[in-house]
XYZ file of C-alpha atoms in Angstrom:
124
model
C 53.825 33.556 -6.451
C 54.205 32.225 -2.873
C 57.353 30.519 -1.697
C 58.031 28.866 1.414
C 61.654 28.521 2.735
C 62.456 25.826 5.117
C 65.576 26.077 7.352
C 66.421 24.155 10.648
C 67.053 20.663 9.356
C 70.151 18.873 10.232
C 71.687 15.967 11.971
C 71.214 15.419 15.589
C 71.514 12.412 18.172
C 68.708 10.806 19.762
C 67.031 12.904 22.385
C 68.312 16.080 20.980
C 66.345 19.085 19.676
C 65.963 20.862 16.201
C 63.902 23.869 15.123
C 62.804 24.198 11.944
C 61.438 27.500 10.350
C 59.217 27.844 7.435
C 59.208 31.617 6.024
C 56.127 32.767 3.696
C 58.020 34.825 1.348
C 55.070 37.121 -0.003
C 53.887 38.989 2.930
C 50.498 40.038 1.292
C 49.364 36.038 1.466
C 48.412 35.182 5.136
C 47.534 31.844 4.965
C 44.940 30.667 7.468
C 46.731 27.203 8.184
C 49.969 26.261 8.242
C 51.357 22.627 8.554
C 54.483 20.506 8.600
C 54.728 17.119 7.332
C 57.211 14.742 6.703
C 58.391 11.965 4.508
C 60.837 8.935 5.322
C 62.262 6.932 3.224
C 59.906 4.383 1.805
C 57.285 5.612 3.636
C 54.425 7.806 2.691
C 54.224 11.819 3.248
C 52.597 12.289 7.109
C 50.860 15.024 8.675
C 52.987 16.256 11.525
C 51.625 19.606 13.152
C 49.232 22.032 11.813
C 48.182 25.402 13.070
C 45.084 27.729 12.231
C 46.836 31.285 12.301
C 44.036 33.397 13.404
C 42.953 31.471 16.531
C 46.528 29.601 16.894
C 44.717 26.205 17.526
C 46.864 23.281 17.031
C 47.124 19.910 16.275
C 49.373 17.067 16.009
C 49.722 13.519 15.173
C 49.944 10.880 17.864
C 53.712 10.348 17.255
C 55.153 13.698 18.187
C 52.548 14.803 20.480
C 54.379 16.106 23.763
C 57.550 16.391 21.856
C 56.746 18.671 18.845
C 55.339 22.323 19.053
C 54.426 24.290 16.203
C 54.016 28.059 16.481
C 54.154 31.289 14.639
C 55.797 34.709 14.533
C 53.327 36.747 12.458
C 55.750 39.794 12.555
C 58.201 37.651 10.768
C 56.149 35.749 8.549
C 57.496 32.479 9.901
C 56.174 29.413 11.182
C 58.265 27.067 13.590
C 58.414 23.456 14.745
C 60.132 23.116 17.716
C 61.162 19.242 17.744
C 62.387 17.701 21.221
C 63.053 14.543 22.339
C 63.849 13.117 18.836
C 64.172 9.441 17.782
C 65.323 7.869 14.981
C 62.065 7.219 13.773
C 61.786 11.030 13.227
C 64.367 11.094 10.448
C 62.601 12.205 7.214
C 62.601 15.374 4.811
C 60.194 17.978 6.646
C 58.243 19.897 4.649
C 55.571 22.993 5.536
C 52.692 23.863 3.572
C 50.349 26.795 3.553
C 46.603 27.029 2.565
C 44.120 29.674 2.561
C 41.265 27.328 2.156
C 40.789 25.949 5.865
C 40.257 28.158 9.492
C 41.022 24.810 11.058
C 44.002 23.131 11.481
C 44.385 20.118 8.894
C 46.599 17.225 8.581
C 45.257 16.549 5.009
C 47.484 17.101 2.416
C 45.311 17.888 -0.196
C 44.274 20.802 1.849
C 47.239 22.618 1.198
C 48.279 24.671 -2.136
C 51.473 25.839 -1.279
C 54.904 23.695 -0.142
C 58.023 24.169 0.602
C 61.347 22.380 -0.797
C 61.924 20.319 1.982
C 64.802 20.183 4.845
C 66.500 16.994 6.153
C 66.102 15.764 9.640
C 68.560 12.848 10.522
C 68.132 11.220 13.827
C 70.616 8.869 15.136
């Protein structure tokens, strides 16, 4: 069983930064693609960023391009989402996801097999 464990959420003022982490619990599971999604109250889940883990190619939603950076540390089995210049509209629960069915970064949630429990980000 694969678990994704997120951490790093919290409350921050507009313009501030946070870094989210997503630990893949089973070292033998090597996802080919990992993504970050978010869901704000009353809104549908949306893709934020994704990374193809072998080529390290990335993809970002237009709303976060230039502000957020997705990266990976294979030695720690962890994917990060560095969020800078945060805005109130970034307030949401953030979820990481993993898949072995895609080799290119994908923002389509149905491509992902495993999901984390979510971590709250609040920007005021």
